[in-house]
Amino acid sequence: MKFLKSTLDERSSSPEMHCGDFLDLIIEELKKEDSILSEGFALDLLFVLLFASFETTSSSLTLGMKFLVEHPSVLDELTKEHESIIRNRETMDTGITWKEYKSMTFTFMVSMIMYVNTFYRSRISLFKLNLSVISVAGYTIPEGWAVMVCPPAVHLNPLKYEDPLCFNPWRWDQGVELTGGSKNFIAFGGGLRYCVGADMAKLQMAIFFHCLVTKYRY
Ligand code: HEM
């Protein structure tokens, strides 16, 4: 927060715009007479965006590297998927196309297990406000109560996932989780506050894996 505050002060006092990035937009908003932002709220926003957009993807990928080293069969399958994409490419010097991206089924399964694993470790909980009285498993939750949702409890459910602690991307092989919303996969949350960066995170991870397994060897 100290770093963010000093960066905000430094940029606010410099007359030039930088790259029109998020910080510039925040400063522009803060300078307005009828601004909806206070400085404290602006700093919170910057902090949350860094956490939500950077820490999530980078920690998933960091763990991903570790798991790939420990699970050579997963690495092999991933490499096969991406080598086949490159073999079937019509023009060799193009980047990844949308069609290729959509064909990365195994890559999506690997990414899903990584989001889920990030959750086990960071112990992130989601908070929701209960808008009406509901009954769950014999408990009554009154209206207006805050509910703490614990995604690891969902992802480690042994009734849904056989050996849930095992690093097994194939667990989603046949499931709806791969293509649509499901109450058994809530790594990006669910409902109205569903992660706005989910599709970007998936794309980033897929491109990262593509480069990793086609350009590098451990
Ligand atoms: C592996 C990557 C990521 C994971 C696992 C993840 C997970 C989540 C979760 C669980 C939520 C809360 C949903 C809820 O309360 O129901 C959330 C919200 C959010 N995420 Fe992500 N996220 C990821 C990447 C990103 C990226 C790349 C961005 C932005 C570029 C982003 C921006 C946001 C924002 C702004 C919210 C708040 C949405 C709202 O409250 O309406 N996330 N994310």
PDB file of C-alpha atoms and ligand atoms in Angstrom:
ATOM      1  CA  MET A   1       0.000   0.000   0.000  1.00  0.00           C
ATOM      2  CA  LYS A   2       2.961   2.323   0.752  1.00  0.00           C
ATOM      3  CA  PHE A   3       4.343   1.645  -2.719  1.00  0.00           C
ATOM      4  CA  LEU A   4       0.963   2.270  -4.337  1.00  0.00           C
ATOM      5  CA  LYS A   5       0.535   5.516  -2.385  1.00  0.00           C
ATOM      6  CA  SER A   6       3.983   6.829  -3.378  1.00  0.00           C
ATOM      7  CA  THR A   7       3.409   5.833  -7.031  1.00  0.00           C
ATOM      8  CA  LEU A   8       0.031   7.572  -6.987  1.00  0.00           C
ATOM      9  CA  ASP A   9       1.606  10.729  -5.479  1.00  0.00           C
ATOM     10  CA  GLU A  10       4.465  10.676  -7.968  1.00  0.00           C
ATOM     11  CA  ARG A  11       2.190  10.287 -10.990  1.00  0.00           C
ATOM     12  CA  SER A  12      -0.364  12.808  -9.719  1.00  0.00           C
ATOM     13  CA  SER A  13       2.313  15.485  -9.429  1.00  0.00           C
ATOM     14  CA  SER A  14       3.774  14.839 -12.865  1.00  0.00           C
ATOM     15  CA  PRO A  15       2.029  16.754 -15.649  1.00  0.00           C
ATOM     16  CA  GLU A  16       2.417  14.143 -18.357  1.00  0.00           C
ATOM     17  CA  MET A  17       0.094  11.157 -18.885  1.00  0.00           C
ATOM     18  CA  HIS A  18       1.954   7.891 -18.847  1.00  0.00           C
ATOM     19  CA  CYS A  19       0.473   5.149 -20.992  1.00  0.00           C
ATOM     20  CA  GLY A  20      -3.177   5.745 -20.268  1.00  0.00           C
ATOM     21  CA  ASP A  21      -3.070   2.773 -17.909  1.00  0.00           C
ATOM     22  CA  PHE A  22      -5.428   2.070 -15.030  1.00  0.00           C
ATOM     23  CA  LEU A  23      -3.471   4.338 -12.668  1.00  0.00           C
ATOM     24  CA  ASP A  24      -3.775   7.242 -15.127  1.00  0.00           C
ATOM     25  CA  LEU A  25      -7.538   6.694 -15.324  1.00  0.00           C
ATOM     26  CA  ILE A  26      -7.807   6.659 -11.543  1.00  0.00           C
ATOM     27  CA  ILE A  27      -5.806   9.901 -11.263  1.00  0.00           C
ATOM     28  CA  GLU A  28      -7.974  11.549 -13.923  1.00  0.00           C
ATOM     29  CA  GLU A  29     -11.079  10.532 -11.955  1.00  0.00           C
ATOM     30  CA  LEU A  30      -9.588  11.727  -8.624  1.00  0.00           C
ATOM     31  CA  LYS A  31      -8.871  15.159 -10.110  1.00  0.00           C
ATOM     32  CA  LYS A  32     -12.517  15.720 -11.114  1.00  0.00           C
ATOM     33  CA  GLU A  33     -14.475  18.046  -8.859  1.00  0.00           C
ATOM     34  CA  ASP A  34     -17.416  15.676  -8.546  1.00  0.00           C
ATOM     35  CA  SER A  35     -15.223  12.553  -8.344  1.00  0.00           C
ATOM     36  CA  ILE A  36     -16.846   9.433  -6.950  1.00  0.00           C
ATOM     37  CA  LEU A  37     -13.452   8.318  -5.618  1.00  0.00           C
ATOM     38  CA  SER A  38     -11.580   9.205  -2.454  1.00  0.00           C
ATOM     39  CA  GLU A  39      -7.834   8.607  -2.410  1.00  0.00           C
ATOM     40  CA  GLY A  40      -8.242   5.716   0.047  1.00  0.00           C
ATOM     41  CA  PHE A  41     -10.830   4.032  -2.158  1.00  0.00           C
ATOM     42  CA  ALA A  42      -8.634   4.564  -5.249  1.00  0.00           C
ATOM     43  CA  LEU A  43      -5.722   2.849  -3.498  1.00  0.00           C
ATOM     44  CA  ASP A  44      -7.970  -0.056  -2.468  1.00  0.00           C
ATOM     45  CA  LEU A  45      -9.103  -0.410  -6.083  1.00  0.00           C
ATOM     46  CA  LEU A  46      -5.516  -0.515  -7.338  1.00  0.00           C
ATOM     47  CA  PHE A  47      -4.591  -3.092  -4.731  1.00  0.00           C
ATOM     48  CA  VAL A  48      -7.594  -5.302  -5.475  1.00  0.00           C
ATOM     49  CA  LEU A  49      -7.062  -5.172  -9.224  1.00  0.00           C
ATOM     50  CA  LEU A  50      -3.410  -6.205  -8.836  1.00  0.00           C
ATOM     51  CA  PHE A  51      -4.454  -9.035  -6.576  1.00  0.00           C
ATOM     52  CA  ALA A  52      -7.382 -10.168  -8.736  1.00  0.00           C
ATOM     53  CA  SER A  53      -5.663  -9.956 -12.099  1.00  0.00           C
ATOM     54  CA  PHE A  54      -2.014 -10.707 -11.473  1.00  0.00           C
ATOM     55  CA  GLU A  55      -1.580 -12.746  -8.308  1.00  0.00           C
ATOM     56  CA  THR A  56      -4.238 -15.260  -9.340  1.00  0.00           C
ATOM     57  CA  THR A  57      -2.848 -16.107 -12.778  1.00  0.00           C
ATOM     58  CA  SER A  58       0.799 -15.957 -11.756  1.00  0.00           C
ATOM     59  CA  SER A  59       0.334 -18.187  -8.709  1.00  0.00           C
ATOM     60  CA  SER A  60      -1.707 -20.693 -10.778  1.00  0.00           C
ATOM     61  CA  LEU A  61       1.097 -20.806 -13.348  1.00  0.00           C
ATOM     62  CA  THR A  62       3.835 -21.082 -10.726  1.00  0.00           C
ATOM     63  CA  LEU A  63       2.081 -24.046  -9.153  1.00  0.00           C
ATOM     64  CA  GLY A  64       1.427 -25.355 -12.633  1.00  0.00           C
ATOM     65  CA  MET A  65       5.161 -25.508 -13.391  1.00  0.00           C
ATOM     66  CA  LYS A  66       5.736 -27.491 -10.205  1.00  0.00           C
ATOM     67  CA  PHE A  67       2.924 -29.947 -10.961  1.00  0.00           C
ATOM     68  CA  LEU A  68       4.040 -30.492 -14.539  1.00  0.00           C
ATOM     69  CA  VAL A  69       7.516 -31.452 -13.338  1.00  0.00           C
ATOM     70  CA  GLU A  70       5.995 -33.888 -10.853  1.00  0.00           C
ATOM     71  CA  HIS A  71       3.531 -35.407 -13.355  1.00  0.00           C
ATOM     72  CA  PRO A  72       5.338 -36.305 -16.590  1.00  0.00           C
ATOM     73  CA  SER A  73       2.255 -38.041 -18.047  1.00  0.00           C
ATOM     74  CA  VAL A  74       0.374 -34.731 -17.890  1.00  0.00           C
ATOM     75  CA  LEU A  75       3.306 -32.884 -19.434  1.00  0.00           C
ATOM     76  CA  ASP A  76       3.472 -35.495 -22.242  1.00  0.00           C
ATOM     77  CA  GLU A  77      -0.222 -35.193 -23.048  1.00  0.00           C
ATOM     78  CA  LEU A  78       0.011 -31.404 -22.989  1.00  0.00           C
ATOM     79  CA  THR A  79       3.049 -31.451 -25.285  1.00  0.00           C
ATOM     80  CA  LYS A  80       1.256 -33.813 -27.701  1.00  0.00           C
ATOM     81  CA  GLU A  81      -1.751 -31.483 -27.901  1.00  0.00           C
ATOM     82  CA  HIS A  82       0.391 -28.450 -28.744  1.00  0.00           C
ATOM     83  CA  GLU A  83       2.774 -30.221 -31.100  1.00  0.00           C
ATOM     84  CA  SER A  84      -0.226 -31.493 -33.035  1.00  0.00           C
ATOM     85  CA  ILE A  85      -1.577 -27.927 -33.290  1.00  0.00           C
ATOM     86  CA  ILE A  86       1.723 -26.770 -34.764  1.00  0.00           C
ATOM     87  CA  ARG A  87       1.932 -29.772 -37.159  1.00  0.00           C
ATOM     88  CA  ASN A  88      -1.532 -29.015 -38.511  1.00  0.00           C
ATOM     89  CA  ARG A  89      -0.884 -25.296 -38.914  1.00  0.00           C
ATOM     90  CA  GLU A  90      -1.332 -24.128 -42.498  1.00  0.00           C
ATOM     91  CA  THR A  91       1.058 -21.185 -42.296  1.00  0.00           C
ATOM     92  CA  MET A  92       3.963 -21.764 -39.986  1.00  0.00           C
ATOM     93  CA  ASP A  93       4.669 -18.137 -39.118  1.00  0.00           C
ATOM     94  CA  THR A  94       1.199 -17.301 -37.760  1.00  0.00           C
ATOM     95  CA  GLY A  95       0.512 -17.055 -34.053  1.00  0.00           C
ATOM     96  CA  ILE A  96      -2.147 -19.078 -32.249  1.00  0.00           C
ATOM     97  CA  THR A  97      -5.501 -18.746 -34.004  1.00  0.00           C
ATOM     98  CA  TRP A  98      -8.896 -18.702 -32.299  1.00  0.00           C
ATOM     99  CA  LYS A  99      -9.704 -22.100 -33.852  1.00  0.00           C
ATOM    100  CA  GLU A 100      -6.481 -23.553 -32.426  1.00  0.00           C
ATOM    101  CA  TYR A 101      -7.204 -22.015 -29.036  1.00  0.00           C
ATOM    102  CA  LYS A 102     -10.668 -23.568 -28.962  1.00  0.00           C
ATOM    103  CA  SER A 103      -9.169 -26.978 -29.748  1.00  0.00           C
ATOM    104  CA  MET A 104      -6.928 -27.006 -26.632  1.00  0.00           C
ATOM    105  CA  THR A 105      -9.202 -29.306 -24.631  1.00  0.00           C
ATOM    106  CA  PHE A 106      -6.528 -30.981 -22.536  1.00  0.00           C
ATOM    107  CA  THR A 107      -4.888 -27.593 -21.865  1.00  0.00           C
ATOM    108  CA  PHE A 108      -8.190 -26.348 -20.431  1.00  0.00           C
ATOM    109  CA  MET A 109      -8.377 -29.386 -18.160  1.00  0.00           C
ATOM    110  CA  VAL A 110      -4.831 -28.735 -16.943  1.00  0.00           C
ATOM    111  CA  SER A 111      -5.623 -25.057 -16.355  1.00  0.00           C
ATOM    112  CA  MET A 112      -8.764 -25.977 -14.411  1.00  0.00           C
ATOM    113  CA  ILE A 113      -6.857 -28.206 -12.038  1.00  0.00           C
ATOM    114  CA  MET A 114      -4.387 -25.367 -11.522  1.00  0.00           C
ATOM    115  CA  TYR A 115      -7.035 -22.794 -10.601  1.00  0.00           C
ATOM    116  CA  VAL A 116      -8.474 -25.302  -8.182  1.00  0.00           C
ATOM    117  CA  ASN A 117      -5.048 -26.001  -6.684  1.00  0.00           C
ATOM    118  CA  THR A 118      -4.359 -22.306  -6.288  1.00  0.00           C
ATOM    119  CA  PHE A 119      -7.441 -22.205  -4.134  1.00  0.00           C
ATOM    120  CA  TYR A 120      -6.350 -25.055  -1.843  1.00  0.00           C
ATOM    121  CA  ARG A 121      -3.219 -23.147  -1.071  1.00  0.00           C
ATOM    122  CA  SER A 122      -4.348 -19.568  -0.869  1.00  0.00           C
ATOM    123  CA  ARG A 123      -7.445 -20.587   1.124  1.00  0.00           C
ATOM    124  CA  ILE A 124      -9.472 -17.945  -0.606  1.00  0.00           C
ATOM    125  CA  SER A 125     -13.057 -17.714   0.558  1.00  0.00           C
ATOM    126  CA  LEU A 126     -15.906 -15.948  -1.166  1.00  0.00           C
ATOM    127  CA  PHE A 127     -18.359 -13.836   0.778  1.00  0.00           C
ATOM    128  CA  LYS A 128     -21.988 -13.544  -0.219  1.00  0.00           C
ATOM    129  CA  LEU A 129     -24.908 -11.714   1.298  1.00  0.00           C
ATOM    130  CA  ASN A 130     -27.964 -13.847   1.861  1.00  0.00           C
ATOM    131  CA  LEU A 131     -30.898 -11.988   0.294  1.00  0.00           C
ATOM    132  CA  SER A 132     -33.668 -14.208   1.616  1.00  0.00           C
ATOM    133  CA  VAL A 133     -34.096 -16.962   4.202  1.00  0.00           C
ATOM    134  CA  ILE A 134     -32.722 -20.239   2.880  1.00  0.00           C
ATOM    135  CA  SER A 135     -32.499 -23.765   4.219  1.00  0.00           C
ATOM    136  CA  VAL A 136     -29.378 -25.827   3.621  1.00  0.00           C
ATOM    137  CA  ALA A 137     -28.919 -29.340   4.985  1.00  0.00           C
ATOM    138  CA  GLY A 138     -31.307 -28.689   7.856  1.00  0.00           C
ATOM    139  CA  TYR A 139     -29.832 -25.281   8.752  1.00  0.00           C
ATOM    140  CA  THR A 140     -31.779 -22.073   8.319  1.00  0.00           C
ATOM    141  CA  ILE A 141     -29.726 -19.065   7.204  1.00  0.00           C
ATOM    142  CA  PRO A 142     -31.565 -15.821   7.981  1.00  0.00           C
ATOM    143  CA  GLU A 143     -31.992 -13.025   5.486  1.00  0.00           C
ATOM    144  CA  GLY A 144     -29.150 -10.457   5.512  1.00  0.00           C
ATOM    145  CA  TRP A 145     -26.521 -12.830   6.887  1.00  0.00           C
ATOM    146  CA  ALA A 146     -23.094 -12.995   5.312  1.00  0.00           C
ATOM    147  CA  VAL A 147     -22.275 -16.434   3.977  1.00  0.00           C
ATOM    148  CA  MET A 148     -18.685 -17.555   3.573  1.00  0.00           C
ATOM    149  CA  VAL A 149     -18.407 -19.915   0.621  1.00  0.00           C
ATOM    150  CA  CYS A 150     -15.408 -22.210   0.723  1.00  0.00           C
ATOM    151  CA  PRO A 151     -14.469 -23.353  -2.821  1.00  0.00           C
ATOM    152  CA  PRO A 152     -11.979 -26.031  -1.665  1.00  0.00           C
ATOM    153  CA  ALA A 153     -14.885 -27.835   0.032  1.00  0.00           C
ATOM    154  CA  VAL A 154     -16.536 -28.069  -3.387  1.00  0.00           C
ATOM    155  CA  HIS A 155     -13.400 -29.032  -5.317  1.00  0.00           C
ATOM    156  CA  LEU A 156     -12.345 -31.643  -2.762  1.00  0.00           C
ATOM    157  CA  ASN A 157     -15.767 -33.286  -2.611  1.00  0.00           C
ATOM    158  CA  PRO A 158     -15.052 -37.050  -2.668  1.00  0.00           C
ATOM    159  CA  LEU A 159     -18.645 -37.759  -3.750  1.00  0.00           C
ATOM    160  CA  LYS A 160     -17.984 -35.889  -6.985  1.00  0.00           C
ATOM    161  CA  TYR A 161     -14.243 -36.430  -7.489  1.00  0.00           C
ATOM    162  CA  GLU A 162     -12.590 -39.773  -6.947  1.00  0.00           C
ATOM    163  CA  ASP A 163      -9.381 -39.216  -4.963  1.00  0.00           C
ATOM    164  CA  PRO A 164      -9.913 -35.428  -4.953  1.00  0.00           C
ATOM    165  CA  LEU A 165      -6.423 -34.556  -3.664  1.00  0.00           C
ATOM    166  CA  CYS A 166      -4.800 -36.200  -6.653  1.00  0.00           C
ATOM    167  CA  PHE A 167      -3.503 -33.915  -9.422  1.00  0.00           C
ATOM    168  CA  ASN A 168      -5.698 -35.346 -12.126  1.00  0.00           C
ATOM    169  CA  PRO A 169      -6.697 -33.073 -15.048  1.00  0.00           C
ATOM    170  CA  TRP A 170      -8.677 -35.976 -16.586  1.00  0.00           C
ATOM    171  CA  ARG A 171     -11.263 -35.577 -13.823  1.00  0.00           C
ATOM    172  CA  TRP A 172     -13.082 -33.143 -16.124  1.00  0.00           C
ATOM    173  CA  ASP A 173     -12.787 -35.292 -19.217  1.00  0.00           C
ATOM    174  CA  GLN A 174     -16.490 -35.979 -19.611  1.00  0.00           C
ATOM    175  CA  GLY A 175     -18.000 -33.291 -17.418  1.00  0.00           C
ATOM    176  CA  VAL A 176     -19.985 -30.177 -18.196  1.00  0.00           C
ATOM    177  CA  GLU A 177     -17.414 -28.192 -16.160  1.00  0.00           C
ATOM    178  CA  LEU A 178     -15.165 -27.948 -19.206  1.00  0.00           C
ATOM    179  CA  THR A 179     -17.614 -25.973 -21.319  1.00  0.00           C
ATOM    180  CA  GLY A 180     -20.222 -24.500 -19.012  1.00  0.00           C
ATOM    181  CA  GLY A 181     -21.009 -23.355 -15.506  1.00  0.00           C
ATOM    182  CA  SER A 182     -21.268 -25.981 -12.800  1.00  0.00           C
ATOM    183  CA  LYS A 183     -21.757 -26.016  -9.058  1.00  0.00           C
ATOM    184  CA  ASN A 184     -18.890 -28.527  -8.900  1.00  0.00           C
ATOM    185  CA  PHE A 185     -16.337 -26.080 -10.287  1.00  0.00           C
ATOM    186  CA  ILE A 186     -16.351 -22.625  -8.721  1.00  0.00           C
ATOM    187  CA  ALA A 187     -12.721 -21.527  -9.046  1.00  0.00           C
ATOM    188  CA  PHE A 188     -13.976 -18.311 -10.696  1.00  0.00           C
ATOM    189  CA  GLY A 189     -16.892 -17.917  -8.323  1.00  0.00           C
ATOM    190  CA  GLY A 190     -20.415 -17.987  -9.638  1.00  0.00           C
ATOM    191  CA  GLY A 191     -23.537 -15.934 -10.195  1.00  0.00           C
ATOM    192  CA  LEU A 192     -23.540 -12.157 -10.464  1.00  0.00           C
ATOM    193  CA  ARG A 193     -19.999 -11.643  -9.155  1.00  0.00           C
ATOM    194  CA  TYR A 194     -18.454 -14.261 -11.442  1.00  0.00           C
ATOM    195  CA  CYS A 195     -14.811 -13.360 -12.192  1.00  0.00           C
ATOM    196  CA  VAL A 196     -14.754 -10.769 -14.984  1.00  0.00           C
ATOM    197  CA  GLY A 197     -11.236 -11.865 -15.951  1.00  0.00           C
ATOM    198  CA  ALA A 198     -11.992 -15.597 -16.272  1.00  0.00           C
ATOM    199  CA  ASP A 199     -11.791 -15.721 -20.072  1.00  0.00           C
ATOM    200  CA  MET A 200      -8.674 -13.587 -20.145  1.00  0.00           C
ATOM    201  CA  ALA A 201      -7.017 -15.786 -17.493  1.00  0.00           C
ATOM    202  CA  LYS A 202      -7.871 -18.942 -19.495  1.00  0.00           C
ATOM    203  CA  LEU A 203      -6.429 -17.401 -22.658  1.00  0.00           C
ATOM    204  CA  GLN A 204      -3.248 -16.276 -20.885  1.00  0.00           C
ATOM    205  CA  MET A 205      -2.714 -19.718 -19.372  1.00  0.00           C
ATOM    206  CA  ALA A 206      -3.287 -21.478 -22.707  1.00  0.00           C
ATOM    207  CA  ILE A 207      -0.787 -19.229 -24.514  1.00  0.00           C
ATOM    208  CA  PHE A 208       1.730 -19.695 -21.714  1.00  0.00           C
ATOM    209  CA  PHE A 209       1.441 -23.503 -21.906  1.00  0.00           C
ATOM    210  CA  HIS A 210       1.638 -23.431 -25.690  1.00  0.00           C
ATOM    211  CA  CYS A 211       4.958 -21.545 -25.582  1.00  0.00           C
ATOM    212  CA  LEU A 212       6.252 -23.572 -22.653  1.00  0.00           C
ATOM    213  CA  VAL A 213       5.806 -27.003 -24.205  1.00  0.00           C
ATOM    214  CA  THR A 214       6.635 -26.120 -27.799  1.00  0.00           C
ATOM    215  CA  LYS A 215       9.667 -23.885 -27.231  1.00  0.00           C
ATOM    216  CA  TYR A 216      11.230 -25.225 -24.026  1.00  0.00           C
ATOM    217  CA  ARG A 217      12.251 -28.519 -22.411  1.00  0.00           C
ATOM    218  CA  TYR A 218      12.780 -29.044 -18.702  1.00  0.00           C
TER     219      TYR A 218
HETATM  220  C1  HEM B   1      -6.482 -17.987 -12.395  1.00  0.00           C
HETATM  221  C2  HEM B   1      -7.016 -16.805 -12.541  1.00  0.00           C
HETATM  222  C3  HEM B   1      -8.173 -16.258 -11.742  1.00  0.00           C
HETATM  223  C4  HEM B   1      -8.950 -16.830 -10.769  1.00  0.00           C
HETATM  224  C5  HEM B   1      -8.838 -18.247 -10.173  1.00  0.00           C
HETATM  225  C6  HEM B   1      -9.937 -15.837 -10.369  1.00  0.00           C
HETATM  226  C7  HEM B   1     -10.926 -16.048  -9.403  1.00  0.00           C
HETATM  227  C8  HEM B   1     -11.874 -15.105  -9.056  1.00  0.00           C
HETATM  228  C9  HEM B   1     -12.919 -15.314  -8.059  1.00  0.00           C
HETATM  229  C10 HEM B   1     -13.124 -16.588  -7.279  1.00  0.00           C
HETATM  230  C11 HEM B   1     -13.643 -14.173  -7.977  1.00  0.00           C
HETATM  231  C12 HEM B   1     -14.811 -13.889  -7.031  1.00  0.00           C
HETATM  232  C13 HEM B   1     -16.137 -14.289  -7.623  1.00  0.00           C
HETATM  233  C14 HEM B   1     -17.242 -14.198  -6.608  1.00  0.00           C
HETATM  234  O1  HEM B   1     -17.175 -13.420  -5.650  1.00  0.00           O
HETATM  235  O2  HEM B   1     -18.208 -14.937  -6.790  1.00  0.00           O
HETATM  236  C15 HEM B   1     -13.067 -13.230  -8.894  1.00  0.00           C
HETATM  237  C16 HEM B   1     -13.531 -11.939  -9.091  1.00  0.00           C
HETATM  238  C17 HEM B   1     -12.912 -11.014  -9.880  1.00  0.00           C
HETATM  239  N1  HEM B   1     -11.856 -11.236 -10.733  1.00  0.00           N
HETATM  240 FE1  HEM B   1     -10.868 -12.986 -10.995  1.00  0.00          FE
HETATM  241  N2  HEM B   1      -9.746 -14.696 -11.099  1.00  0.00           N
HETATM  242  C18 HEM B   1      -8.677 -14.894 -11.948  1.00  0.00           C
HETATM  243  C19 HEM B   1      -8.159 -13.994 -12.864  1.00  0.00           C
HETATM  244  C20 HEM B   1      -8.587 -12.692 -13.033  1.00  0.00           C
HETATM  245  C21 HEM B   1      -8.056 -11.744 -13.997  1.00  0.00           C
HETATM  246  C22 HEM B   1      -6.951 -12.065 -15.012  1.00  0.00           C
HETATM  247  C23 HEM B   1      -8.727 -10.558 -13.808  1.00  0.00           C
HETATM  248  C24 HEM B   1      -8.621  -9.238 -14.525  1.00  0.00           C
HETATM  249  C25 HEM B   1      -7.964  -9.023 -15.630  1.00  0.00           C
HETATM  250  C26 HEM B   1      -9.688 -10.757 -12.738  1.00  0.00           C
HETATM  251  C27 HEM B   1     -10.539  -9.802 -12.256  1.00  0.00           C
HETATM  252  C28 HEM B   1     -11.530 -10.029 -11.333  1.00  0.00           C
HETATM  253  C29 HEM B   1     -12.412  -8.987 -10.836  1.00  0.00           C
HETATM  254  C30 HEM B   1     -12.385  -7.496 -11.227  1.00  0.00           C
HETATM  255  C31 HEM B   1     -13.297  -9.614  -9.945  1.00  0.00           C
HETATM  256  C32 HEM B   1     -14.449  -8.962  -9.171  1.00  0.00           C
HETATM  257  C33 HEM B   1     -15.736  -9.142  -9.942  1.00  0.00           C
HETATM  258  C34 HEM B   1     -16.943  -8.578  -9.187  1.00  0.00           C
HETATM  259  O3  HEM B   1     -16.886  -8.455  -7.963  1.00  0.00           O
HETATM  260  O4  HEM B   1     -17.943  -8.281  -9.842  1.00  0.00           O
HETATM  261  N3  HEM B   1      -9.584 -12.070 -12.308  1.00  0.00           N
HETATM  262  N4  HEM B   1     -12.000 -13.821  -9.562  1.00  0.00           N
END
